[in-house]
Amino acid sequence: MAEITLVPLAAEDRRQFVLDNQRAFRYGAMEEFGERDSHFEEDGEIISASTIENCIDSGTAYRIMDGGTPVGGLVLNINEDTGHNHLDLLFVDPDAHSKGIGFAAWQQVEKLYPQTRVWETCTPYFETRNIHFYVNKCGFRITEFFCSRHPDPHDPETGMEEDYGDGGGMFRFIKEMDPAPQPKEGPRLQTGRLILRPFRMSDAPDVYEYLREPQVNCFESMRLWSVGEAEEEIAGRQGNEEYYLAIELRESGKVIGEIFSGPEDHGEGAADTFSPCWMLNRDYQGKGYAYEAAEAYLDYLFREKGARRVYAYTEDYNLPCQRLCGKLGMRREGEFKEFVSFVKEPDGSPRYENTLQYAILKKEWDARKSED
Protein backbone atom coordinates (compact mmCIF):
# COMPACT_ATOMS: atom_id res chain seq x y z
CA MET A 1 0.00 0.00 0.00
CA ALA A 2 1.42 3.39 -1.05
CA GLU A 3 0.62 6.58 0.81
CA ILE A 4 -3.14 7.04 1.13
CA THR A 5 -4.35 10.49 0.11
CA LEU A 6 -7.69 12.22 -0.34
CA VAL A 7 -8.32 13.99 -3.63
CA PRO A 8 -11.38 16.24 -4.14
CA LEU A 9 -13.85 14.57 -6.50
CA ALA A 10 -13.58 15.96 -10.03
CA ALA A 11 -16.70 16.34 -12.16
CA GLU A 12 -15.41 13.87 -14.74
CA ASP A 13 -14.96 11.18 -12.04
CA ARG A 14 -18.40 11.58 -10.53
CA ARG A 15 -20.12 8.75 -12.45
CA GLN A 16 -17.38 6.25 -11.62
CA PHE A 17 -17.51 7.34 -7.98
CA VAL A 18 -21.22 6.44 -7.89
CA LEU A 19 -20.62 3.05 -9.50
CA ASP A 20 -17.74 2.23 -7.17
CA ASN A 21 -19.85 3.20 -4.16
CA GLN A 22 -22.72 0.97 -5.29
CA ARG A 23 -20.37 -1.96 -5.85
CA ALA A 24 -18.90 -1.62 -2.36
CA PHE A 25 -22.32 -1.46 -0.69
CA ARG A 26 -23.60 -4.37 -2.76
CA TYR A 27 -20.58 -6.44 -1.76
CA GLY A 28 -21.21 -5.80 1.96
CA ALA A 29 -24.83 -6.88 1.72
CA MET A 30 -23.96 -9.99 -0.27
CA GLU A 31 -21.43 -11.00 2.40
CA GLU A 32 -24.20 -10.90 5.00
CA PHE A 33 -27.25 -12.11 3.08
CA GLY A 34 -26.03 -13.66 -0.16
CA GLU A 35 -28.67 -13.90 -2.84
CA ARG A 36 -31.36 -13.58 -0.16
CA ASP A 37 -30.69 -9.88 0.23
CA SER A 38 -33.70 -7.61 -0.23
CA HIS A 39 -32.31 -4.33 1.09
CA PHE A 40 -32.51 -2.57 -2.24
CA GLU A 41 -33.12 1.14 -2.84
CA GLU A 42 -33.32 0.46 -6.57
CA ASP A 43 -33.17 -2.64 -8.74
CA GLY A 44 -30.12 -4.64 -7.72
CA GLU A 45 -28.54 -1.82 -5.72
CA ILE A 46 -28.36 -1.40 -1.94
CA ILE A 47 -27.89 2.34 -2.40
CA SER A 48 -29.42 4.21 -5.31
CA ALA A 49 -27.50 6.46 -7.66
CA SER A 50 -29.80 9.35 -6.71
CA THR A 51 -28.99 8.90 -3.01
CA ILE A 52 -25.27 9.10 -3.74
CA GLU A 53 -25.72 12.04 -6.11
CA ASN A 54 -27.72 13.97 -3.51
CA CYS A 55 -25.06 13.20 -0.93
CA ILE A 56 -22.31 14.56 -3.18
CA ASP A 57 -24.33 17.69 -3.98
CA SER A 58 -24.95 18.52 -0.31
CA GLY A 59 -21.45 17.70 0.97
CA THR A 60 -17.76 17.53 0.08
CA ALA A 61 -16.65 14.41 -1.79
CA TYR A 62 -13.15 12.92 -1.98
CA ARG A 63 -11.65 9.96 -3.79
CA ILE A 64 -9.39 7.76 -1.68
CA MET A 65 -6.15 7.24 -3.61
CA ASP A 66 -3.52 4.56 -3.07
CA GLY A 67 -0.66 6.18 -4.93
CA GLY A 68 -2.28 7.04 -8.25
CA THR A 69 -5.04 4.43 -8.03
CA PRO A 70 -8.57 5.18 -6.74
CA VAL A 71 -9.48 2.63 -4.07
CA GLY A 72 -12.56 4.18 -2.48
CA GLY A 73 -14.30 7.40 -1.62
CA LEU A 74 -16.02 9.40 1.05
CA VAL A 75 -18.42 12.31 1.43
CA LEU A 76 -18.29 14.73 4.36
CA ASN A 77 -20.74 17.35 5.55
CA ILE A 78 -18.81 20.08 7.34
CA ASN A 79 -20.35 22.68 9.65
CA GLU A 80 -17.63 25.23 10.35
CA ASP A 81 -19.84 27.18 12.75
CA THR A 82 -20.61 24.34 15.17
CA GLY A 83 -17.72 21.93 14.50
CA HIS A 84 -20.28 19.07 14.47
CA ASN A 85 -19.43 17.29 11.23
CA HIS A 86 -20.93 14.27 9.47
CA LEU A 87 -19.38 11.42 7.56
CA ASP A 88 -22.14 10.77 5.03
CA LEU A 89 -20.44 8.03 2.99
CA LEU A 90 -17.24 6.01 3.20
CA PHE A 91 -16.42 3.03 1.03
CA VAL A 92 -13.37 1.02 0.02
CA ASP A 93 -13.18 -1.07 -3.13
CA PRO A 94 -13.84 -4.72 -2.15
CA ASP A 95 -10.60 -5.75 -3.89
CA ALA A 96 -8.70 -3.46 -1.48
CA HIS A 97 -10.31 -4.64 1.78
CA SER A 98 -8.19 -5.65 4.81
CA LYS A 99 -5.23 -3.48 3.79
CA GLY A 100 -5.77 -0.63 6.25
CA ILE A 101 -6.95 1.73 3.53
CA GLY A 102 -10.17 2.82 5.26
CA PHE A 103 -8.36 3.61 8.51
CA ALA A 104 -5.60 5.50 6.72
CA ALA A 105 -8.24 7.52 4.86
CA TRP A 106 -10.03 8.33 8.11
CA GLN A 107 -6.77 9.54 9.65
CA GLN A 108 -6.42 11.92 6.69
CA VAL A 109 -9.95 13.22 7.31
CA GLU A 110 -9.15 14.03 10.93
CA LYS A 111 -5.97 15.86 9.89
CA LEU A 112 -7.84 17.80 7.22
CA TYR A 113 -10.48 19.07 9.67
CA PRO A 114 -8.62 19.56 12.99
CA GLN A 115 -11.21 21.97 14.42
CA THR A 116 -13.94 19.31 14.47
CA ARG A 117 -15.65 18.92 17.84
CA VAL A 118 -17.79 15.88 16.99
CA TRP A 119 -17.90 13.46 14.08
CA GLU A 120 -21.16 11.61 13.39
CA THR A 121 -22.12 8.81 11.00
CA CYS A 122 -24.61 5.95 10.54
CA THR A 123 -24.40 2.45 9.10
CA PRO A 124 -26.94 -0.39 8.58
CA TYR A 125 -27.19 -3.05 11.26
CA PHE A 126 -25.94 -5.78 8.91
CA GLU A 127 -22.68 -3.99 7.98
CA THR A 128 -20.64 -5.77 10.65
CA ARG A 129 -17.39 -4.85 8.90
CA ASN A 130 -18.31 -1.15 9.18
CA ILE A 131 -19.42 -1.46 12.81
CA HIS A 132 -16.08 -3.04 13.71
CA PHE A 133 -14.26 -0.35 11.71
CA TYR A 134 -15.97 2.63 13.34
CA VAL A 135 -15.97 1.32 16.92
CA ASN A 136 -12.82 -0.75 17.23
CA LYS A 137 -10.54 1.03 14.76
CA CYS A 138 -11.61 4.68 14.57
CA GLY A 139 -12.83 5.25 18.13
CA PHE A 140 -16.50 5.99 17.49
CA ARG A 141 -19.17 4.87 19.93
CA ILE A 142 -22.73 3.77 19.23
CA THR A 143 -25.27 6.21 20.64
CA GLU A 144 -28.58 5.20 19.02
CA PHE A 145 -30.29 2.45 17.08
CA PHE A 146 -32.87 3.70 14.59
CA CYS A 147 -35.61 1.15 13.95
CA SER A 148 -39.38 0.93 13.50
CA ARG A 149 -39.88 1.76 17.19
CA HIS A 150 -37.32 4.56 17.13
CA PRO A 151 -37.04 6.11 13.65
CA ASP A 152 -34.43 8.70 12.78
CA PRO A 153 -36.11 12.11 13.37
CA HIS A 154 -33.98 13.67 10.63
CA ASP A 155 -35.04 11.13 8.01
CA PRO A 156 -38.83 10.75 7.85
CA GLU A 157 -38.55 7.68 5.62
CA THR A 158 -36.64 5.56 8.16
CA GLY A 159 -39.85 4.55 9.88
CA MET A 160 -41.26 3.02 6.75
CA GLU A 161 -42.22 -0.65 6.91
CA GLU A 162 -39.90 -1.61 4.06
CA ASP A 163 -36.95 -0.20 6.00
CA TYR A 164 -37.47 -1.85 9.36
CA GLY A 165 -40.20 -4.37 8.81
CA ASP A 166 -37.75 -7.29 8.99
CA GLY A 167 -36.29 -6.13 12.30
CA GLY A 168 -33.45 -4.16 10.71
CA GLY A 169 -32.21 -0.70 11.50
CA MET A 170 -29.35 1.79 11.47
CA PHE A 171 -26.72 2.43 14.12
CA ARG A 172 -25.73 6.02 14.89
CA PHE A 173 -22.10 6.63 15.84
CA ILE A 174 -20.34 9.69 17.22
CA LYS A 175 -16.72 10.47 17.99
CA GLU A 176 -15.98 13.37 20.30
CA MET A 177 -12.64 14.92 19.46
CA ASP A 178 -10.09 16.43 21.78
CA PRO A 179 -10.53 20.19 21.54
CA ALA A 180 -8.00 21.50 19.04
CA PRO A 181 -6.28 24.81 19.74
CA GLN A 182 -8.63 27.49 18.50
CA PRO A 183 -7.09 30.02 16.15
CA LYS A 184 -7.09 33.60 17.26
CA GLU A 185 -10.30 35.20 16.10
CA GLY A 186 -9.51 37.42 13.18
CA PRO A 187 -11.15 40.62 12.03
CA ARG A 188 -14.31 40.90 9.98
CA LEU A 189 -14.34 44.07 7.89
CA GLN A 190 -17.41 44.99 5.88
CA THR A 191 -17.82 47.37 2.97
CA GLY A 192 -20.78 48.00 0.74
CA ARG A 193 -20.15 44.88 -1.36
CA LEU A 194 -17.44 42.94 0.45
CA ILE A 195 -16.47 41.13 3.62
CA LEU A 196 -12.81 40.80 4.59
CA ARG A 197 -12.31 37.91 7.01
CA PRO A 198 -9.93 35.03 7.86
CA PHE A 199 -9.79 32.11 5.45
CA ARG A 200 -11.82 28.92 5.93
CA MET A 201 -11.03 25.46 4.57
CA SER A 202 -14.19 25.64 2.44
CA ASP A 203 -12.61 28.57 0.54
CA ALA A 204 -10.12 26.21 -1.13
CA PRO A 205 -11.89 25.94 -4.54
CA ASP A 206 -12.15 29.74 -4.79
CA VAL A 207 -8.51 30.21 -3.73
CA TYR A 208 -7.37 27.69 -6.34
CA GLU A 209 -9.42 29.52 -8.97
CA TYR A 210 -7.41 32.75 -8.66
CA LEU A 211 -4.02 31.27 -7.67
CA ARG A 212 -3.75 28.66 -10.39
CA GLU A 213 -2.66 31.45 -12.76
CA PRO A 214 -1.24 34.48 -10.87
CA GLN A 215 -1.77 37.75 -12.71
CA VAL A 216 1.64 39.29 -11.94
CA ASN A 217 5.08 37.76 -11.54
CA CYS A 218 5.50 38.70 -7.88
CA PHE A 219 2.84 36.11 -6.97
CA GLU A 220 4.37 33.33 -9.08
CA SER A 221 5.72 31.58 -5.97
CA MET A 222 2.13 31.27 -4.71
CA ARG A 223 0.89 29.43 -7.81
CA LEU A 224 -1.32 26.42 -6.98
CA TRP A 225 -1.82 23.26 -9.00
CA SER A 226 -4.85 21.71 -7.29
CA VAL A 227 -7.64 22.31 -4.77
CA GLY A 228 -5.68 20.04 -2.42
CA GLU A 229 -2.74 22.45 -2.54
CA ALA A 230 -5.19 25.30 -1.81
CA GLU A 231 -6.33 23.46 1.32
CA GLU A 232 -2.71 23.07 2.42
CA GLU A 233 -2.12 26.77 1.77
CA ILE A 234 -5.11 27.74 3.92
CA ALA A 235 -3.97 25.43 6.72
CA GLY A 236 -0.54 27.10 6.61
CA ARG A 237 -2.12 30.51 7.16
CA GLN A 238 -3.53 29.54 10.55
CA GLY A 239 -2.05 31.78 13.21
CA ASN A 240 -1.92 34.79 10.89
CA GLU A 241 -5.65 35.56 10.88
CA GLU A 242 -5.10 39.19 11.95
CA TYR A 243 -3.43 40.18 8.70
CA TYR A 244 -4.21 37.51 6.07
CA LEU A 245 -7.78 38.10 4.91
CA ALA A 246 -10.04 36.67 2.24
CA ILE A 247 -12.05 39.07 0.08
CA GLU A 248 -15.61 37.72 -0.02
CA LEU A 249 -18.60 38.99 -1.98
CA ARG A 250 -21.35 39.77 0.51
CA GLU A 251 -24.10 38.85 -1.95
CA SER A 252 -22.88 35.37 -2.90
CA GLY A 253 -20.24 34.39 -0.32
CA LYS A 254 -17.69 33.72 -3.08
CA VAL A 255 -14.06 34.49 -2.25
CA ILE A 256 -12.67 36.58 -5.12
CA GLY A 257 -9.21 37.39 -3.78
CA GLU A 258 -7.09 38.18 -0.76
CA ILE A 259 -5.15 40.94 0.97
CA PHE A 260 -2.33 40.44 3.44
CA SER A 261 0.61 42.04 5.21
CA GLY A 262 2.49 41.84 8.49
CA PRO A 263 4.06 44.28 10.98
CA GLU A 264 7.66 45.31 10.30
CA ASP A 265 10.10 46.80 12.82
CA HIS A 266 12.03 49.70 11.33
CA GLY A 267 13.58 51.06 14.51
CA GLU A 268 13.24 51.32 18.28
CA GLY A 269 11.33 48.04 18.46
CA ALA A 270 8.17 49.59 17.05
CA ALA A 271 6.56 47.16 14.60
CA ASP A 272 4.41 49.88 13.09
CA THR A 273 5.15 49.59 9.38
CA PHE A 274 3.11 47.42 6.99
CA SER A 275 3.46 46.48 3.33
CA PRO A 276 0.15 45.02 2.09
CA CYS A 277 -0.30 42.94 -1.03
CA TRP A 278 -3.59 42.25 -2.75
CA MET A 279 -4.82 40.13 -5.62
CA LEU A 280 -8.16 39.44 -7.27
CA ASN A 281 -9.66 36.74 -9.44
CA ARG A 282 -9.29 38.01 -13.02
CA ASP A 283 -13.06 37.68 -13.59
CA TYR A 284 -13.72 40.31 -10.90
CA GLN A 285 -11.12 42.89 -11.85
CA GLY A 286 -12.05 46.32 -13.15
CA LYS A 287 -15.17 46.56 -10.97
CA GLY A 288 -13.77 48.59 -8.07
CA TYR A 289 -13.44 45.63 -5.69
CA ALA A 290 -9.68 46.04 -5.21
CA TYR A 291 -10.04 49.66 -4.11
CA GLU A 292 -12.97 48.81 -1.82
CA ALA A 293 -10.98 46.03 -0.14
CA ALA A 294 -7.69 47.92 0.08
CA GLU A 295 -9.32 51.07 1.49
CA ALA A 296 -10.98 49.06 4.27
CA TYR A 297 -7.78 47.11 4.97
CA LEU A 298 -5.54 50.20 5.22
CA ASP A 299 -8.06 51.87 7.52
CA TYR A 300 -7.97 48.72 9.69
CA LEU A 301 -4.15 48.84 9.85
CA PHE A 302 -4.07 52.50 10.83
CA ARG A 303 -6.96 52.49 13.28
CA GLU A 304 -6.79 49.01 14.82
CA LYS A 305 -3.23 47.70 14.42
CA GLY A 306 -1.16 50.76 15.24
CA ALA A 307 0.26 51.36 11.78
CA ARG A 308 2.42 54.48 11.43
CA ARG A 309 3.45 53.91 7.82
CA VAL A 310 2.04 51.71 5.05
CA TYR A 311 3.92 51.14 1.83
CA ALA A 312 3.40 49.01 -1.28
CA TYR A 313 5.56 47.71 -4.10
CA THR A 314 4.36 47.31 -7.67
CA GLU A 315 5.94 46.53 -11.02
CA ASP A 316 6.46 49.43 -13.41
CA TYR A 317 4.20 47.69 -15.95
CA ASN A 318 1.33 47.13 -13.48
CA LEU A 319 -0.62 50.30 -14.28
CA PRO A 320 -3.88 49.24 -12.53
CA CYS A 321 -2.00 48.76 -9.26
CA GLN A 322 -0.26 52.13 -9.65
CA ARG A 323 -3.61 53.83 -10.19
CA LEU A 324 -5.02 52.05 -7.14
CA CYS A 325 -2.15 53.24 -4.94
CA GLY A 326 -2.76 56.79 -6.12
CA LYS A 327 -6.48 56.51 -5.45
CA LEU A 328 -5.68 55.38 -1.91
CA GLY A 329 -3.68 58.58 -1.37
CA MET A 330 -0.30 56.87 -1.42
CA ARG A 331 2.74 58.85 -2.62
CA ARG A 332 5.13 57.46 -5.19
CA GLU A 333 8.42 57.45 -3.31
CA GLY A 334 10.82 55.97 -5.82
CA GLU A 335 11.74 53.50 -8.50
CA PHE A 336 14.19 50.63 -8.07
CA LYS A 337 15.81 49.61 -11.34
CA GLU A 338 16.16 45.85 -11.90
CA PHE A 339 15.26 45.45 -8.24
CA VAL A 340 14.11 41.84 -7.97
CA SER A 341 13.51 38.68 -10.00
CA PHE A 342 10.49 36.39 -9.69
CA VAL A 343 10.72 34.43 -12.95
CA LYS A 344 13.38 33.39 -15.45
CA GLU A 345 14.09 34.37 -19.01
CA PRO A 346 13.78 31.68 -21.74
CA ASP A 347 17.52 31.04 -21.44
CA GLY A 348 17.21 30.37 -17.71
CA SER A 349 18.70 33.63 -16.48
CA PRO A 350 16.81 35.77 -13.90
CA ARG A 351 14.36 38.32 -15.27
CA TYR A 352 14.90 41.44 -13.16
CA GLU A 353 12.02 43.89 -12.88
CA ASN A 354 11.77 47.58 -12.18
CA THR A 355 9.82 48.17 -8.98
CA LEU A 356 7.94 51.27 -7.83
CA GLN A 357 7.29 52.08 -4.18
CA TYR A 358 4.26 53.93 -2.86
CA ALA A 359 3.59 54.90 0.77
CA ILE A 360 1.28 56.79 3.10
CA LEU A 361 1.68 57.87 6.74
CA LYS A 362 -1.03 57.69 9.37
CA LYS A 363 -1.25 61.50 9.59
CA GLU A 364 -1.74 61.61 5.82
CA TRP A 365 -4.39 58.89 6.01
CA ASP A 366 -6.21 60.73 8.81
CA ALA A 367 -6.17 63.95 6.81
CA ARG A 368 -7.51 62.13 3.77
CA LYS A 369 -10.31 60.52 5.78
CA SER A 370 -11.28 63.82 7.40
CA GLU A 371 -11.89 65.21 3.93
CA ASP A 372 -14.24 62.36 2.93
XYZ file of C-alpha atoms in Angstrom:
372
model
C 0.000 0.000 0.000
C 1.416 3.390 -1.050
C 0.623 6.582 0.806
C -3.138 7.042 1.127
C -4.354 10.488 0.113
C -7.691 12.222 -0.342
C -8.323 13.988 -3.633
C -11.376 16.235 -4.139
C -13.846 14.569 -6.497
C -13.582 15.960 -10.025
C -16.703 16.340 -12.163
C -15.413 13.868 -14.740
C -14.962 11.185 -12.041
C -18.404 11.581 -10.527
C -20.123 8.753 -12.450
C -17.385 6.247 -11.623
C -17.507 7.342 -7.976
C -21.221 6.438 -7.894
C -20.625 3.047 -9.501
C -17.736 2.233 -7.167
C -19.855 3.197 -4.161
C -22.723 0.967 -5.286
C -20.370 -1.958 -5.849
C -18.903 -1.624 -2.356
C -22.323 -1.462 -0.690
C -23.598 -4.372 -2.760
C -20.578 -6.445 -1.761
C -21.214 -5.800 1.961
C -24.828 -6.882 1.720
C -23.958 -9.992 -0.275
C -21.426 -10.996 2.398
C -24.201 -10.901 4.996
C -27.254 -12.111 3.076
C -26.027 -13.662 -0.159
C -28.665 -13.900 -2.842
C -31.363 -13.577 -0.162
C -30.692 -9.883 0.229
C -33.700 -7.611 -0.233
C -32.306 -4.327 1.090
C -32.513 -2.572 -2.244
C -33.121 1.144 -2.841
C -33.324 0.457 -6.571
C -33.173 -2.645 -8.743
C -30.116 -4.643 -7.722
C -28.540 -1.822 -5.722
C -28.358 -1.395 -1.941
C -27.889 2.339 -2.405
C -29.424 4.213 -5.311
C -27.505 6.458 -7.656
C -29.802 9.351 -6.706
C -28.991 8.902 -3.005
C -25.267 9.098 -3.737
C -25.722 12.044 -6.109
C -27.723 13.974 -3.509
C -25.063 13.197 -0.930
C -22.313 14.557 -3.177
C -24.326 17.689 -3.979
C -24.945 18.515 -0.313
C -21.455 17.698 0.971
C -17.765 17.533 0.083
C -16.647 14.414 -1.787
C -13.151 12.923 -1.977
C -11.649 9.958 -3.789
C -9.387 7.756 -1.676
C -6.154 7.244 -3.608
C -3.519 4.562 -3.072
C -0.662 6.185 -4.934
C -2.284 7.037 -8.254
C -5.044 4.428 -8.030
C -8.570 5.180 -6.744
C -9.482 2.626 -4.067
C -12.559 4.182 -2.478
C -14.297 7.397 -1.623
C -16.017 9.401 1.050
C -18.416 12.311 1.432
C -18.287 14.733 4.355
C -20.744 17.350 5.553
C -18.805 20.082 7.335
C -20.346 22.678 9.648
C -17.628 25.227 10.351
C -19.842 27.181 12.754
C -20.606 24.341 15.166
C -17.724 21.930 14.502
C -20.276 19.066 14.473
C -19.431 17.290 11.227
C -20.935 14.272 9.470
C -19.378 11.421 7.564
C -22.136 10.768 5.035
C -20.438 8.035 2.988
C -17.235 6.015 3.196
C -16.425 3.033 1.033
C -13.373 1.023 0.021
C -13.176 -1.074 -3.132
C -13.837 -4.724 -2.148
C -10.596 -5.746 -3.885
C -8.701 -3.465 -1.476
C -10.306 -4.639 1.782
C -8.193 -5.651 4.805
C -5.227 -3.479 3.786
C -5.767 -0.630 6.252
C -6.951 1.732 3.534
C -10.167 2.818 5.262
C -8.361 3.606 8.511
C -5.599 5.504 6.718
C -8.237 7.522 4.863
C -10.031 8.329 8.106
C -6.771 9.544 9.653
C -6.419 11.920 6.693
C -9.947 13.216 7.307
C -9.146 14.033 10.933
C -5.967 15.856 9.887
C -7.843 17.797 7.216
C -10.477 19.067 9.675
C -8.618 19.560 12.985
C -11.206 21.974 14.416
C -13.937 19.307 14.467
C -15.647 18.917 17.838
C -17.793 15.883 16.988
C -17.902 13.455 14.076
C -21.160 11.609 13.388
C -22.124 8.810 11.004
C -24.606 5.951 10.542
C -24.402 2.449 9.103
C -26.936 -0.388 8.580
C -27.194 -3.049 11.260
C -25.942 -5.784 8.907
C -22.680 -3.992 7.981
C -20.635 -5.767 10.647
C -17.387 -4.848 8.902
C -18.313 -1.147 9.177
C -19.416 -1.457 12.808
C -16.077 -3.043 13.706
C -14.257 -0.354 11.715
C -15.965 2.632 13.339
C -15.974 1.323 16.923
C -12.815 -0.752 17.234
C -10.545 1.031 14.762
C -11.606 4.676 14.569
C -12.834 5.254 18.127
C -16.505 5.989 17.487
C -19.169 4.867 19.931
C -22.725 3.774 19.231
C -25.273 6.211 20.639
C -28.584 5.205 19.022
C -30.287 2.455 17.079
C -32.871 3.696 14.585
C -35.607 1.149 13.947
C -39.376 0.927 13.503
C -39.882 1.763 17.194
C -37.318 4.559 17.133
C -37.045 6.115 13.647
C -34.434 8.704 12.783
C -36.109 12.107 13.371
C -33.979 13.672 10.630
C -35.037 11.134 8.011
C -38.829 10.751 7.854
C -38.548 7.677 5.624
C -36.638 5.564 8.160
C -39.849 4.547 9.882
C -41.263 3.016 6.745
C -42.225 -0.651 6.913
C -39.902 -1.609 4.060
C -36.948 -0.203 6.001
C -37.471 -1.846 9.364
C -40.202 -4.372 8.808
C -37.750 -7.285 8.990
C -36.292 -6.126 12.295
C -33.447 -4.160 10.705
C -32.213 -0.699 11.499
C -29.354 1.792 11.466
C -26.718 2.430 14.119
C -25.730 6.019 14.887
C -22.104 6.627 15.839
C -20.337 9.687 17.218
C -16.724 10.465 17.988
C -15.984 13.366 20.303
C -12.641 14.916 19.461
C -10.088 16.430 21.783
C -10.532 20.194 21.536
C -8.001 21.503 19.045
C -6.279 24.811 19.741
C -8.630 27.494 18.502
C -7.093 30.023 16.146
C -7.089 33.603 17.262
C -10.297 35.196 16.100
C -9.514 37.421 13.183
C -11.154 40.619 12.025
C -14.314 40.898 9.975
C -14.341 44.067 7.893
C -17.410 44.988 5.880
C -17.824 47.368 2.974
C -20.783 48.001 0.736
C -20.152 44.879 -1.357
C -17.437 42.939 0.448
C -16.474 41.129 3.619
C -12.814 40.800 4.590
C -12.308 37.912 7.011
C -9.927 35.032 7.855
C -9.789 32.112 5.449
C -11.815 28.921 5.929
C -11.033 25.463 4.574
C -14.192 25.643 2.438
C -12.614 28.572 0.541
C -10.123 26.205 -1.132
C -11.890 25.936 -4.543
C -12.149 29.737 -4.793
C -8.505 30.207 -3.733
C -7.368 27.687 -6.342
C -9.423 29.524 -8.973
C -7.413 32.745 -8.662
C -4.016 31.274 -7.671
C -3.748 28.662 -10.394
C -2.658 31.447 -12.761
C -1.239 34.479 -10.874
C -1.771 37.749 -12.710
C 1.638 39.287 -11.937
C 5.083 37.757 -11.542
C 5.496 38.695 -7.885
C 2.836 36.107 -6.974
C 4.369 33.330 -9.075
C 5.717 31.583 -5.970
C 2.132 31.273 -4.710
C 0.891 29.426 -7.813
C -1.321 26.422 -6.977
C -1.820 23.259 -9.004
C -4.849 21.712 -7.289
C -7.636 22.305 -4.766
C -5.681 20.042 -2.416
C -2.745 22.454 -2.544
C -5.188 25.299 -1.815
C -6.326 23.459 1.319
C -2.706 23.073 2.417
C -2.118 26.773 1.768
C -5.109 27.741 3.921
C -3.965 25.434 6.723
C -0.543 27.097 6.614
C -2.115 30.505 7.164
C -3.532 29.545 10.551
C -2.047 31.780 13.211
C -1.924 34.789 10.890
C -5.645 35.560 10.885
C -5.098 39.188 11.953
C -3.430 40.179 8.702
C -4.207 37.506 6.067
C -7.781 38.101 4.908
C -10.039 36.672 2.238
C -12.048 39.068 0.082
C -15.606 37.725 -0.024
C -18.598 38.989 -1.981
C -21.354 39.772 0.512
C -24.097 38.854 -1.955
C -22.885 35.372 -2.896
C -20.244 34.390 -0.319
C -17.692 33.718 -3.084
C -14.063 34.488 -2.252
C -12.668 36.576 -5.119
C -9.211 37.393 -3.780
C -7.092 38.183 -0.760
C -5.153 40.942 0.969
C -2.329 40.435 3.439
C 0.613 42.041 5.213
C 2.493 41.844 8.493
C 4.056 44.282 10.981
C 7.662 45.314 10.303
C 10.098 46.799 12.821
C 12.029 49.699 11.332
C 13.577 51.065 14.512
C 13.243 51.323 18.283
C 11.328 48.045 18.463
C 8.170 49.594 17.055
C 6.556 47.158 14.599
C 4.412 49.884 13.091
C 5.150 49.590 9.379
C 3.113 47.419 6.992
C 3.463 46.475 3.333
C 0.146 45.021 2.094
C -0.302 42.942 -1.035
C -3.593 42.247 -2.752
C -4.825 40.125 -5.622
C -8.160 39.436 -7.271
C -9.655 36.736 -9.436
C -9.290 38.006 -13.022
C -13.064 37.677 -13.589
C -13.720 40.311 -10.899
C -11.119 42.895 -11.850
C -12.047 46.316 -13.153
C -15.169 46.556 -10.970
C -13.767 48.591 -8.071
C -13.444 45.632 -5.691
C -9.680 46.042 -5.214
C -10.039 49.663 -4.107
C -12.968 48.814 -1.824
C -10.981 46.032 -0.137
C -7.687 47.919 0.083
C -9.320 51.073 1.488
C -10.978 49.065 4.272
C -7.784 47.114 4.974
C -5.540 50.200 5.220
C -8.059 51.869 7.516
C -7.971 48.723 9.685
C -4.155 48.839 9.851
C -4.068 52.497 10.831
C -6.965 52.487 13.280
C -6.789 49.011 14.818
C -3.234 47.701 14.417
C -1.159 50.764 15.243
C 0.262 51.365 11.783
C 2.421 54.482 11.431
C 3.446 53.905 7.818
C 2.042 51.709 5.054
C 3.917 51.137 1.825
C 3.396 49.009 -1.277
C 5.563 47.707 -4.101
C 4.360 47.308 -7.672
C 5.944 46.535 -11.024
C 6.460 49.429 -13.409
C 4.198 47.692 -15.949
C 1.332 47.132 -13.485
C -0.620 50.298 -14.281
C -3.882 49.240 -12.535
C -1.999 48.760 -9.261
C -0.264 52.128 -9.649
C -3.614 53.833 -10.188
C -5.023 52.052 -7.142
C -2.153 53.235 -4.945
C -2.755 56.789 -6.119
C -6.481 56.515 -5.450
C -5.682 55.383 -1.905
C -3.680 58.581 -1.368
C -0.299 56.873 -1.421
C 2.737 58.853 -2.617
C 5.130 57.460 -5.190
C 8.417 57.449 -3.310
C 10.816 55.974 -5.817
C 11.739 53.504 -8.504
C 14.190 50.633 -8.065
C 15.812 49.611 -11.343
C 16.156 45.846 -11.903
C 15.262 45.447 -8.235
C 14.106 41.840 -7.970
C 13.508 38.682 -10.001
C 10.493 36.389 -9.688
C 10.718 34.429 -12.946
C 13.378 33.392 -15.446
C 14.090 34.371 -19.011
C 13.783 31.684 -21.743
C 17.524 31.039 -21.439
C 17.207 30.365 -17.707
C 18.702 33.628 -16.484
C 16.810 35.768 -13.903
C 14.364 38.323 -15.272
C 14.899 41.444 -13.163
C 12.023 43.891 -12.882
C 11.772 47.584 -12.178
C 9.822 48.169 -8.980
C 7.938 51.266 -7.834
C 7.293 52.076 -4.175
C 4.257 53.933 -2.865
C 3.591 54.902 0.774
C 1.282 56.794 3.100
C 1.680 57.868 6.743
C -1.025 57.692 9.374
C -1.251 61.495 9.588
C -1.739 61.610 5.819
C -4.389 58.894 6.012
C -6.205 60.733 8.807
C -6.173 63.954 6.810
C -7.512 62.132 3.771
C -10.307 60.518 5.782
C -11.278 63.815 7.404
C -11.892 65.213 3.928
C -14.239 62.359 2.933
